[in-house]
Structures are given as structure tokens and as C-alpha cells.
Short mmCIF file of C-alpha atoms and ligand atoms in Angstrom, two decimals:
data_model
loop_
_atom_site.label_atom_id
_atom_site.label_comp_id
_atom_site.label_asym_id
_atom_site.label_seq_id
_atom_site.Cartn_x
_atom_site.Cartn_y
_atom_site.Cartn_z
CA UNK A 1 -15.99 -7.01 -32.06
CA UNK A 2 -17.44 -10.03 -30.28
CA UNK A 3 -18.42 -9.88 -26.82
CA UNK A 4 -18.18 -12.87 -23.78
CA UNK A 5 -20.64 -13.68 -21.29
CA UNK A 6 -19.72 -14.53 -17.97
CA UNK A 7 -21.54 -16.91 -15.53
CA UNK A 8 -20.85 -17.63 -12.18
CA UNK A 9 -22.25 -16.27 -8.84
CA UNK A 10 -21.81 -12.41 -9.33
CA UNK A 11 -20.92 -10.28 -6.39
CA UNK A 12 -20.18 -6.27 -6.25
CA UNK A 13 -20.26 -3.47 -3.15
CA UNK A 14 -22.34 -0.43 -3.42
CA UNK A 15 -20.79 0.89 -0.40
CA UNK A 16 -19.06 -0.44 3.11
CA UNK A 17 -20.85 -3.16 5.35
CA UNK A 18 -22.00 -2.11 8.53
CA UNK A 19 -21.90 -5.31 10.08
CA UNK A 20 -22.90 -9.66 8.25
CA UNK A 21 -26.46 -8.97 8.06
CA UNK A 22 -26.24 -5.28 5.77
CA UNK A 23 -27.18 -7.23 2.49
CA UNK A 24 -28.15 -3.38 0.59
CA UNK A 25 -25.07 -2.97 0.98
CA UNK A 26 -23.71 -5.47 -1.87
CA UNK A 27 -25.63 -6.83 -4.89
CA UNK A 28 -24.93 -10.68 -5.38
CA UNK A 29 -27.13 -12.96 -7.83
CA UNK A 30 -26.47 -16.71 -6.73
CA UNK A 31 -27.34 -17.32 -10.85
CA UNK A 32 -25.75 -14.34 -12.17
CA UNK A 33 -24.19 -12.66 -15.10
CA UNK A 34 -22.07 -9.72 -16.90
CA UNK A 35 -21.48 -8.82 -20.38
CA UNK A 36 -18.56 -7.84 -21.39
CA UNK A 37 -17.10 -6.25 -24.57
CA UNK A 38 -13.96 -3.67 -26.08
CA UNK A 39 -12.86 -3.81 -22.21
CA UNK A 40 -16.04 -2.65 -20.80
CA UNK A 41 -18.61 -4.07 -18.41
CA UNK A 42 -22.21 -3.77 -20.36
CA UNK A 43 -24.52 -5.36 -18.44
CA UNK A 44 -24.57 -7.58 -14.80
CA UNK A 45 -27.55 -8.89 -13.26
CA UNK A 46 -29.50 -12.28 -13.35
CA UNK A 47 -27.83 -14.78 -16.00
CA UNK A 48 -31.34 -14.57 -18.13
CA UNK A 49 -32.15 -11.25 -18.05
CA UNK A 50 -27.95 -10.32 -18.73
CA UNK A 51 -28.26 -13.17 -22.06
CA UNK A 52 -31.30 -12.11 -23.27
CA UNK A 53 -28.84 -8.30 -22.81
CA UNK A 54 -26.24 -10.33 -25.17
CA UNK A 55 -25.95 -10.64 -29.44
CA UNK A 56 -26.70 -13.76 -30.14
CA UNK A 57 -22.58 -14.38 -31.38
CA UNK A 58 -21.09 -13.50 -27.80
CA UNK A 59 -19.34 -16.00 -26.32
CA UNK A 60 -20.06 -17.54 -23.07
CA UNK A 61 -17.85 -18.78 -20.26
CA UNK A 62 -19.82 -20.24 -17.83
CA UNK A 63 -17.63 -20.06 -14.37
CA UNK A 64 -20.56 -21.75 -11.66
CA UNK A 65 -20.40 -22.80 -9.42
CA UNK A 66 -17.72 -19.92 -8.64
CA UNK A 67 -17.93 -16.96 -7.56
CA UNK A 68 -16.91 -13.69 -10.15
CA UNK A 69 -16.24 -10.61 -7.95
CA UNK A 70 -13.93 -7.35 -8.81
CA UNK A 71 -10.45 -7.91 -9.69
CA UNK A 72 -8.53 -7.23 -5.80
CA UNK A 73 -7.50 -4.20 -5.90
CA UNK A 74 -3.81 -3.60 -4.19
CA UNK A 75 -2.49 0.39 -2.15
CA UNK A 76 0.50 -0.42 -1.31
CA UNK A 77 3.87 -2.24 -3.11
CA UNK A 78 6.73 -1.85 -3.79
CA UNK A 79 7.95 -3.36 -6.94
CA UNK A 80 12.11 -3.90 -7.12
CA UNK A 81 11.33 -5.84 -3.82
CA UNK A 82 10.53 -9.33 -5.04
CA UNK A 83 12.98 -10.86 -4.53
CA UNK A 84 14.04 -9.10 -1.29
CA UNK A 85 10.78 -10.75 0.83
CA UNK A 86 11.52 -13.18 3.44
CA UNK A 87 15.14 -11.21 5.00
CA UNK A 88 15.54 -11.81 8.10
CA UNK A 89 15.31 -8.42 10.36
CA UNK A 90 15.06 -7.17 13.38
CA UNK A 91 12.99 -3.81 12.43
CA UNK A 92 12.70 -1.93 9.82
CA UNK A 93 15.39 0.72 9.11
CA UNK A 94 18.26 -2.87 9.77
CA UNK A 95 15.45 -4.14 6.72
CA UNK A 96 15.72 -1.46 4.10
CA UNK A 97 19.29 -0.93 4.72
CA UNK A 98 20.87 -4.06 5.47
CA UNK A 99 18.72 -6.06 2.14
CA UNK A 100 16.67 -3.58 1.13
CA UNK A 101 18.99 -0.45 -0.14
CA UNK A 102 21.54 -3.46 -1.90
CA UNK A 103 18.73 -5.13 -4.32
CA UNK A 104 17.35 -1.92 -5.25
CA UNK A 105 20.64 -0.76 -6.34
CA UNK A 106 19.75 -3.40 -9.39
CA UNK A 107 17.24 -1.50 -10.50
CA UNK A 108 19.59 1.03 -12.37
CA UNK A 109 19.81 -1.08 -15.96
CA UNK A 110 16.48 -2.09 -17.53
CA UNK A 111 17.03 -5.71 -18.13
CA UNK A 112 16.59 -6.53 -14.82
CA UNK A 113 13.99 -4.07 -14.37
CA UNK A 114 12.21 -5.54 -17.13
CA UNK A 115 12.51 -8.73 -16.64
CA UNK A 116 11.15 -8.14 -12.91
CA UNK A 117 8.21 -5.84 -14.43
CA UNK A 118 6.65 -8.91 -15.71
CA UNK A 119 7.27 -11.19 -13.23
CA UNK A 120 5.40 -9.01 -10.44
CA UNK A 121 2.10 -8.61 -13.05
CA UNK A 122 2.81 -12.50 -13.48
CA UNK A 123 2.70 -12.31 -9.64
CA UNK A 124 -0.58 -10.09 -9.07
CA UNK A 125 -2.55 -11.43 -11.87
CA UNK A 126 -2.30 -15.08 -10.26
CA UNK A 127 -3.19 -13.76 -7.14
CA UNK A 128 -6.69 -12.48 -8.50
CA UNK A 129 -4.52 -8.66 -8.33
CA UNK A 130 -5.30 -6.51 -11.77
CA UNK A 131 -4.54 -2.27 -9.90
CA UNK A 132 -1.25 -2.15 -8.16
CA UNK A 133 -0.77 1.64 -6.67
CA UNK A 134 3.55 1.11 -7.00
CA UNK A 135 6.75 2.38 -5.59
CA UNK A 136 9.89 1.38 -8.39
CA UNK A 137 13.06 2.22 -7.70
CA UNK A 138 14.73 6.01 -7.69
CA UNK A 139 15.95 5.23 -11.44
CA UNK A 140 14.25 6.95 -14.24
CA UNK A 141 14.57 3.20 -16.14
CA UNK A 142 12.88 1.26 -13.34
CA UNK A 143 9.86 3.23 -13.79
CA UNK A 144 9.87 2.97 -17.80
CA UNK A 145 9.80 -1.30 -17.71
CA UNK A 146 6.89 -0.85 -15.16
CA UNK A 147 4.92 0.93 -17.20
CA UNK A 148 6.30 -0.32 -19.93
CA UNK A 149 5.24 -3.61 -18.65
CA UNK A 150 2.06 -2.49 -17.96
CA UNK A 151 0.96 -1.26 -20.79
CA UNK A 152 2.09 -4.47 -22.82
CA UNK A 153 -1.03 -5.72 -20.45
CA UNK A 154 -3.68 -3.42 -20.07
CA UNK A 155 -3.53 -3.48 -16.56
CA UNK A 156 -4.36 -0.05 -14.96
CA UNK A 157 -1.83 0.58 -12.65
CA UNK A 158 -0.37 3.20 -10.82
CA UNK A 159 3.55 3.82 -10.01
CA UNK A 160 6.22 6.41 -8.99
CA UNK A 161 10.27 5.99 -8.95
CA UNK A 162 10.89 7.08 -6.06
CA UNK A 163 12.50 10.16 -4.76
CA UNK A 164 15.58 9.70 -2.44
CA UNK A 165 18.76 11.91 -1.56
CA UNK A 166 20.19 11.02 1.09
CA UNK A 167 20.82 8.58 3.30
CA UNK A 168 20.49 5.52 0.86
CA UNK A 169 23.21 4.16 -1.07
CA UNK A 170 25.63 6.51 -3.82
CA UNK A 171 23.32 4.09 -6.45
CA UNK A 172 20.06 4.80 -5.16
CA UNK A 173 20.35 8.96 -4.93
CA UNK A 174 18.84 11.43 -6.88
CA UNK A 175 18.99 14.94 -5.97
CA UNK A 176 15.80 17.53 -6.34
CA UNK A 177 15.81 18.25 -9.46
CA UNK A 178 16.71 15.23 -10.86
CA UNK A 179 14.06 13.54 -9.33
CA UNK A 180 11.47 16.87 -10.20
CA UNK A 181 12.72 16.42 -13.84
CA UNK A 182 12.86 12.41 -14.27
CA UNK A 183 10.26 11.97 -12.46
CA UNK A 184 7.56 14.46 -15.16
CA UNK A 185 9.18 12.87 -17.79
CA UNK A 186 7.60 9.48 -15.99
CA UNK A 187 4.64 11.85 -16.48
CA UNK A 188 5.12 13.55 -19.86
CA UNK A 189 5.78 10.03 -21.00
CA UNK A 190 3.67 7.28 -19.23
CA UNK A 191 0.32 9.36 -17.57
CA UNK A 192 -2.64 8.96 -19.03
CA UNK A 193 -0.82 6.02 -21.64
CA UNK A 194 -3.15 3.25 -21.76
CA UNK A 195 -4.32 2.87 -17.96
CA UNK A 196 -1.44 4.01 -16.46
CA UNK A 197 -1.81 6.80 -13.39
CA UNK A 198 1.63 8.20 -12.14
CA UNK A 199 1.54 9.02 -8.76
CA UNK A 200 4.71 11.64 -7.26
CA UNK A 201 6.31 9.02 -5.01
CA UNK A 202 8.95 11.18 -2.61
CA UNK A 203 9.80 7.73 -0.48
CA UNK A 204 10.08 9.18 2.85
CA UNK A 205 11.31 12.10 5.46
CA UNK A 206 14.19 9.64 5.76
CA UNK A 207 15.43 9.40 3.05
CA UNK A 208 14.43 13.32 1.14
CA UNK A 209 15.89 16.47 2.17
CA UNK A 210 14.67 19.46 2.26
CA UNK A 211 15.06 20.78 -1.10
CA UNK A 212 13.89 17.68 -2.29
CA UNK A 213 10.53 17.28 0.07
CA UNK A 214 10.18 20.93 -2.05
CA UNK A 215 11.36 19.59 -5.38
CA UNK A 216 8.03 16.85 -4.65
CA UNK A 217 5.70 20.31 -3.71
CA UNK A 218 6.69 21.87 -7.08
CA UNK A 219 5.67 18.52 -8.32
CA UNK A 220 2.33 18.43 -6.25
CA UNK A 221 1.86 21.95 -7.85
CA UNK A 222 2.40 21.71 -11.36
CA UNK A 223 0.18 18.46 -11.59
CA UNK A 224 -2.49 18.56 -8.82
CA UNK A 225 -4.78 15.62 -9.92
CA UNK A 226 -1.54 12.95 -9.49
CA UNK A 227 -2.07 10.96 -6.24
CA UNK A 228 1.11 10.60 -4.13
CA UNK A 229 2.28 8.19 -2.44
CA UNK A 230 5.36 7.88 1.22
CA UNK A 231 5.30 6.38 4.00
CA UNK A 232 4.25 8.03 7.49
CA UNK A 233 4.56 6.42 11.06
CA UNK A 234 5.54 3.44 10.54
CA UNK A 235 7.65 2.01 13.05
CA UNK A 236 8.74 4.13 16.34
CA UNK A 237 12.69 4.65 15.39
CA UNK A 238 11.71 5.87 12.61
CA UNK A 239 9.47 8.37 13.72
CA UNK A 240 12.26 9.30 16.19
CA UNK A 241 14.60 9.34 13.39
CA UNK A 242 12.31 11.80 11.79
CA UNK A 243 11.42 14.05 13.66
CA UNK A 244 15.60 14.22 14.48
CA UNK A 245 16.25 15.41 10.63
CA UNK A 246 13.79 18.08 11.13
CA UNK A 247 13.50 19.48 14.29
CA UNK A 248 10.64 22.68 12.66
CA UNK A 249 7.63 20.05 12.43
CA UNK A 250 5.14 19.49 15.03
CA UNK A 251 5.64 15.53 14.45
CA UNK A 252 5.90 12.96 11.35
CA UNK A 253 2.48 14.47 9.26
CA UNK A 254 3.14 18.34 9.59
CA UNK A 255 6.68 17.46 7.75
CA UNK A 256 4.55 16.19 4.88
CA UNK A 257 1.95 19.29 5.40
CA UNK A 258 3.95 21.31 5.92
CA UNK A 259 5.32 20.74 1.78
CA UNK A 260 2.05 20.31 1.36
CA UNK A 261 1.36 17.07 -0.04
CA UNK A 262 -1.73 15.84 1.80
CA UNK A 263 -4.44 15.18 -0.15
CA UNK A 264 -7.57 13.29 -1.15
CA UNK A 265 -4.89 11.51 -3.31
CA UNK A 266 -2.30 10.93 -0.85
CA UNK A 267 -2.04 7.65 0.16
CA UNK A 268 0.31 7.11 3.00
CA UNK A 269 1.45 3.49 3.89
CA UNK A 270 1.64 2.35 7.28
CA UNK A 271 1.02 5.45 9.14
CA UNK A 272 0.27 3.16 12.74
CA UNK A 273 1.80 4.95 15.76
CA UNK A 274 -0.56 7.92 15.40
CA UNK A 275 -1.15 10.46 17.86
CA UNK A 276 -4.53 12.15 18.07
CA UNK A 277 -3.55 15.47 16.40
CA UNK A 278 -2.09 13.34 13.67
CA UNK A 279 -5.43 11.72 13.44
CA UNK A 280 -6.90 15.11 12.54
CA UNK A 281 -4.92 16.69 10.18
CA UNK A 282 -4.70 13.71 7.95
CA UNK A 283 -8.76 13.35 8.57
CA UNK A 284 -9.04 17.43 7.60
CA UNK A 285 -6.68 16.94 3.99
CA UNK A 286 -8.87 13.53 3.28
CA UNK A 287 -4.97 11.71 3.18
CA UNK A 288 -5.19 7.77 2.74
CA UNK A 289 -3.87 5.49 5.90
CA UNK A 290 -2.45 2.04 4.05
CA UNK A 291 -2.69 -0.54 5.87
CA UNK A 292 -0.12 -3.05 5.43
CA UNK A 293 -0.53 -5.98 7.67
CA UNK A 294 1.26 -8.81 6.20
CA UNK A 295 4.70 -6.54 6.73
CA UNK A 296 3.53 -4.71 9.71
CA UNK A 297 3.72 -7.94 11.73
CA UNK A 298 7.08 -10.01 9.30
CA UNK A 299 8.96 -6.44 10.47
CA UNK A 300 7.71 -5.72 13.73
CA UNK A 301 6.22 -2.68 13.22
CA UNK A 302 3.29 -2.40 15.00
CA UNK A 303 -0.48 -2.56 15.24
CA UNK A 304 -2.51 -1.07 12.63
CA UNK A 305 -5.75 0.62 14.24
CA UNK A 306 -7.72 0.52 12.33
CA UNK A 307 -11.00 1.39 13.89
CA UNK A 308 -9.10 3.86 15.52
CA UNK A 309 -9.07 5.82 12.64
CA UNK A 310 -12.27 5.01 11.30
CA UNK A 311 -14.04 5.80 13.82
CA UNK A 312 -13.45 8.72 16.44
CA UNK A 313 -15.88 12.02 15.30
CA UNK A 314 -12.47 12.62 12.49
CA UNK A 315 -12.55 9.99 10.56
CA UNK A 316 -9.56 9.52 9.00
CA UNK A 317 -9.71 7.45 5.03
CA UNK A 318 -8.69 3.47 5.57
CA UNK A 319 -7.13 1.75 2.92
CA UNK A 320 -4.82 -2.03 2.55
CA UNK A 321 -2.43 -3.43 0.74
CA UNK A 322 0.93 -6.05 0.78
CA UNK A 323 3.52 -4.05 0.66
CA UNK A 324 5.34 -6.45 -0.51
CA UNK A 325 8.63 -6.82 -0.35
CA UNK A 326 8.07 -5.62 4.03
CA UNK A 327 4.95 -7.41 3.09
CA UNK A 328 4.76 -10.97 2.89
CA UNK A 329 1.73 -12.49 0.38
CA UNK A 330 0.45 -11.24 -3.45
CA UNK A 331 -2.58 -12.33 -1.90
CA UNK A 332 -5.40 -9.45 -1.17
CA UNK A 333 -7.28 -12.47 0.20
CA UNK A 334 -3.73 -13.10 2.61
CA UNK A 335 -3.44 -9.95 3.54
CA UNK A 336 -6.40 -9.59 5.01
CA UNK A 337 -6.51 -12.48 6.53
CA UNK A 338 -3.63 -10.40 8.63
CA UNK A 339 -5.63 -7.54 8.99
CA UNK A 340 -8.45 -9.86 10.60
CA UNK A 341 -5.93 -11.13 13.43
CA UNK A 342 -4.70 -6.97 14.35
CA UNK A 343 -8.16 -6.73 14.54
CA UNK A 344 -8.74 -10.13 17.09
CA UNK A 345 -6.05 -8.89 19.22
CA UNK A 346 -6.90 -5.56 19.04
CA UNK A 347 -10.07 -6.59 20.65
CA UNK A 348 -12.27 -5.92 17.76
CA UNK A 349 -13.98 -7.07 14.08
CA UNK A 350 -13.84 -7.17 11.12
CA UNK A 351 -16.07 -8.77 8.86
CA UNK A 352 -15.70 -10.24 5.73
CA UNK A 353 -18.55 -8.61 3.95
CA UNK A 354 -15.84 -5.27 5.29
CA UNK A 355 -12.44 -7.20 3.65
CA UNK A 356 -13.62 -7.78 0.82
CA UNK A 357 -15.95 -4.55 0.26
CA UNK A 358 -12.57 -3.28 1.17
CA UNK A 359 -9.51 -5.42 -1.90
CA UNK A 360 -12.36 -4.15 -4.41
CA UNK A 361 -14.65 -1.11 -3.52
CA UNK A 362 -13.30 0.01 -0.40
CA UNK A 363 -9.92 0.28 -2.57
CA UNK A 364 -11.06 1.75 -5.79
CA UNK A 365 -12.51 5.23 -3.60
CA UNK A 366 -9.55 4.91 -1.65
CA UNK A 367 -7.64 5.81 -5.24
CA UNK A 368 -10.74 8.01 -6.76
CA UNK A 369 -10.86 5.21 -9.23
CA UNK A 370 -14.62 4.19 -8.66
CA UNK A 371 -15.88 4.86 -11.22
CA UNK A 372 -13.08 2.49 -13.36
CA UNK A 373 -12.66 -0.07 -10.91
CA UNK A 374 -13.12 -1.70 -7.85
CA UNK A 375 -16.64 -2.51 -8.88
CA UNK A 376 -18.82 -4.34 -10.93
CA UNK A 377 -21.16 -2.07 -12.28
CA UNK A 378 -21.78 -1.57 -16.64
CA UNK A 379 -19.51 1.46 -17.73
CA UNK A 380 -16.97 -0.44 -15.23
CA UNK A 381 -13.75 -1.89 -16.84
CA UNK A 382 -14.14 -4.88 -17.61
CA UNK A 383 -10.57 -6.17 -14.21
CA UNK A 384 -12.35 -9.77 -13.01
CA UNK A 385 -11.46 -12.34 -10.71
CA UNK A 386 -13.36 -15.63 -10.15
CA UNK A 387 -12.53 -17.61 -6.83
CA UNK A 388 -13.28 -21.04 -5.69
CA UNK A 389 -13.85 -21.86 -2.15
CA UNK A 390 -13.30 -25.11 -2.66
CA UNK A 391 -9.44 -25.39 -4.28
CA UNK A 392 -7.93 -27.66 -2.46
CA UNK A 393 -9.01 -30.22 0.01
CA UNK A 394 -9.13 -28.72 3.15
CA UNK A 395 -11.41 -26.09 2.23
CA UNK A 396 -13.27 -28.76 0.67
CA UNK A 397 -14.18 -30.30 3.87
CA UNK A 398 -14.84 -27.10 5.04
CA UNK A 399 -17.62 -25.78 2.39
CA UNK A 400 -19.34 -28.75 3.32
CA UNK A 401 -20.30 -27.07 6.04
CA UNK A 402 -20.92 -23.81 4.97
CA UNK A 403 -24.76 -22.36 4.00
CA UNK A 404 -23.05 -18.50 3.70
CA UNK A 405 -22.11 -16.80 1.42
CA UNK A 406 -20.28 -14.67 4.36
CA UNK A 407 -19.25 -18.14 5.45
CA UNK A 408 -17.37 -18.66 2.25
CA UNK A 409 -15.88 -15.17 1.56
CA UNK A 410 -15.07 -16.19 5.04
CA UNK A 411 -13.25 -18.89 4.23
CA UNK A 412 -11.67 -17.30 1.30
CA UNK A 413 -10.11 -14.98 3.32
CA UNK A 414 -9.04 -17.34 5.89
CA UNK A 415 -7.64 -20.24 3.58
CA UNK A 416 -7.51 -19.06 0.35
CA UNK A 417 -5.30 -17.46 -1.91
CA UNK A 418 -3.69 -18.23 -5.19
CA UNK A 419 -4.94 -21.46 -5.85
CA UNK A 420 -8.38 -19.81 -5.02
CA UNK A 421 -8.52 -17.14 -7.76
CA UNK A 422 -9.25 -19.22 -10.68
CA UNK A 423 -9.06 -16.70 -13.61
CA UNK A 424 -8.27 -13.15 -13.55
CA UNK A 425 -9.87 -11.22 -16.63
CA UNK A 426 -7.52 -7.89 -17.15
CA UNK A 427 -10.17 -5.58 -19.42
CA UNK A 428 -12.26 -8.14 -20.27
CA UNK A 429 -9.26 -10.41 -21.04
CA UNK A 430 -8.31 -13.70 -19.44
CA UNK A 431 -5.27 -13.35 -17.74
CA UNK A 432 -4.18 -15.78 -15.30
CA UNK A 433 -5.30 -18.75 -17.93
CA UNK A 434 -2.34 -17.16 -19.82
CA UNK A 435 0.06 -17.02 -18.62
CA UNK A 436 2.97 -18.83 -19.57
CA UNK A 437 5.62 -19.41 -16.64
N1 GUN B 1 9.87 2.99 4.35
C1 GUN B 1 11.00 3.40 3.52
N2 GUN B 1 11.27 2.24 2.31
C2 GUN B 1 10.04 1.15 3.15
C3 GUN B 1 10.05 0.09 2.41
O1 GUN B 1 10.64 -0.10 1.39
N3 GUN B 1 9.26 -0.41 2.90
C4 GUN B 1 8.77 0.24 3.82
N4 GUN B 1 8.22 -1.10 4.57
N5 GUN B 1 8.77 0.68 4.84
C5 GUN B 1 9.28 2.05 3.71
ZN1 ZN B 2 6.13 0.65 1.36
#
């Protein structure tokens, strides 16, 4: 097996950086290298040291002066919403009913699902994202198309068919039993195949009856190692409607707690408007609030109280995601830029080291997958992104006055997008430069 030696400026995080000066939180090599073989990182360090470890026939790819980071991780997006992006709506519920549900109906057709799956992975790779956590449509065919394509491309993906049995068009409804049976069939067919992970995916409490919540609970009991994903407290109208549908629940969070859906592998999309009691409940369960900044701004859902969640006595775990197609960009750089601006509006700071930690290791930790993805540590899967902070004329001009790594990262976050992604390696193979479209 021929190995490859990637040369460049390597950056990988050990833990969440506390400040701009927290140099112990990351490993940075100005003239660094990664030795990659059989889809895995074998060694990381100074170029001379890693070069000495490589076989004579190792193929060297010189990415200097660019940065080599772990591939980006997006912890919440909707695969059937690529053609929903940029739909003009007043708020979440209008957007769902007017554009999103009708669009998702099209995914009953496997040919359509297969075409869009190809386009999704093209876009993710183009933007440097190598792992995503996805909602498919209600149709099993959509999950089959998604997983078949991720398997073909060797990508590490987490996804599930949404379970939804009310408050949506007929073409988007399953039943509690169908939701259970089809999710189970998808798990048996796809979980652990290649780098695929199946997530139990009740869409949200509005579109699931109590009977379907029980079916989701049964799946969580039968498959306790799987991720669970759903939506929580995104929009005030949504919260009121949800609570009216579950009058016995203390609050929105309590609905999911009641059905045994809160655990360390539970990803709760949005989680913007939470009471102290709900934050305590999420903290105790170890569940993750998934911040989706471009979506929250686009749909006018609210300002995610990141610091309030993480700085309390009982902190809530946080991760960050695009939420395509409520979200408006596939880029984790654009996404963290909007997250930064939301914190500015709240009078808080989000430093660029923390942002880049979140796009990589932080999101990998949220998924419990940090031993495989999110770092450049030896033994990790070789999912790597190559970034150029001078990718556009305007960025190159600004780079003339940039002196520090943190300034460069901040520029990448503030002005960068897919143009700043020079290459994306998936399990050691170049995947962006080989895109056909
Ligand atoms: N809540 C339930 N479904 C969705 C969805 O598709 N997008 C967003 N942003 N929120 C949701
Ligand atoms: Zn969502």
C-alpha cells in the first residue's frame, strides 16, 4: 500500500481553547507533515521527522504555504432541502409548510433522492466538510440513497429517515409502526457499513404523535448506542404549539425526556429559547444543543445564548451546524462567521481558535467520534481539509498585513468560503480536485 506524505502548515486541537493565547490547546507545525496510509493518519509532526518515518516510495504532496486541518464536521443538515435554500418565508412554521414539506415529498422517488445525494456530497466536499449529521426525508428510499452514496465515496456520515406521523402532507407521513420498522431496517442495512452511522430521527414533537414518540423510545432502547436527533425550541410559535400538543409535559424539553430520548448521543437542533430548568435537564442528560446560526438568522428564530448555556454551573454541551436548507451556506467557515456575529449582538466574544476547534474536534466530541475524526492525531481517519487564506483578491490583500495564526484563522472565518478550500481528503483520497461537476 503506497503511503502519501502531505506537507503544509498543520493545525489540530487537543481541547477547547480558552482564549487567543491558549497555545497549549492546539498543535501547530509551520513546516509540518502528515503521513497517510490506508485511509488513516500514521504520523503527524515536523516535516523532517515525519519524512524520515515514510517509506522511500511515499508520494509527497506539497501543500505549502496552505493550512492542513481535520475535515470540517457539520452536526445538523437536511439532505432533502438543497432546493429549499433561500425560500422567502416569515418564520419557521410558514417556511416548513409552504416550501419544505412539499419539497421533501419529492424524495419518495429514489432516482431524485440518488441525484440529490450526489449533489449533497459534492457540495460538502467542495466546502471542506467530511462528516455531516443529516435528516433524510420520511421515505426509506431517501435514506437508502444517502447511505449508498456516502458508502461509495468513503465518507463518515450520520443520518436517519425522519419519523413523522402528523401535521404534514399525506405524502410525508409514516405511522408509529412504519417509523419503527423502517428505521430498524435502515439500521440493519446501513449502520456500520463503511463509515455510515444511523441516527434515530423523530423530526420534532409537532410532527410525531405520542404513539410515535413511544416508537422512537423503543428504538432508543433497542439500539442504545445510536445517535438520536430532533429539533427543540427553535421558534416561539413552535414552542407554544408543541406544548399545546403535549399538555402534560412541563416544557418542550420534558417531552423528549419523558420518552427517554435525552442522552449523551442526543443532538437537539437549535435549542435557542430554553428555561433554566430545561438547561439543567439537558446538562444532566449530557445532550447537545446544536447551534445553527445562518438558519436562525435567516428564519428570524432568535439569538443562540451560547455563553449562557456553557458558562453555567450545569453547562450544556454545544455544537455548531449549517442546518441546510433553513441554513444558507454549506460552508462551516461562513457558519462560524455568523455564529461570531450572533455572539457580538449578545455582547459576547467567540475567538477564532474556539471556532476552528468547534468545526473540527469540538463537533467530533459532540458526536462521540473524536477517536476517529476531528483531529490529525495518528490513528485517526485521514479526513483533511487544505485551506488558503489568500484565496480571493480581497483575502490576499488583507493577508498582506496578517502576522499571526489567529489573525489568519479569523480572516478565513470572516471572508472564507469554498474558494478557500484548496483540497479535501476523504479517508486519504483527494475528493475536491476529483469532483466532476
Ligand atoms: N423543525 C422541524 N423540522 C425542521 C426543519 O426541517 N428545519 C428547521 N430549521 N427546523 C425544523
Ligand atoms: Zn433542522
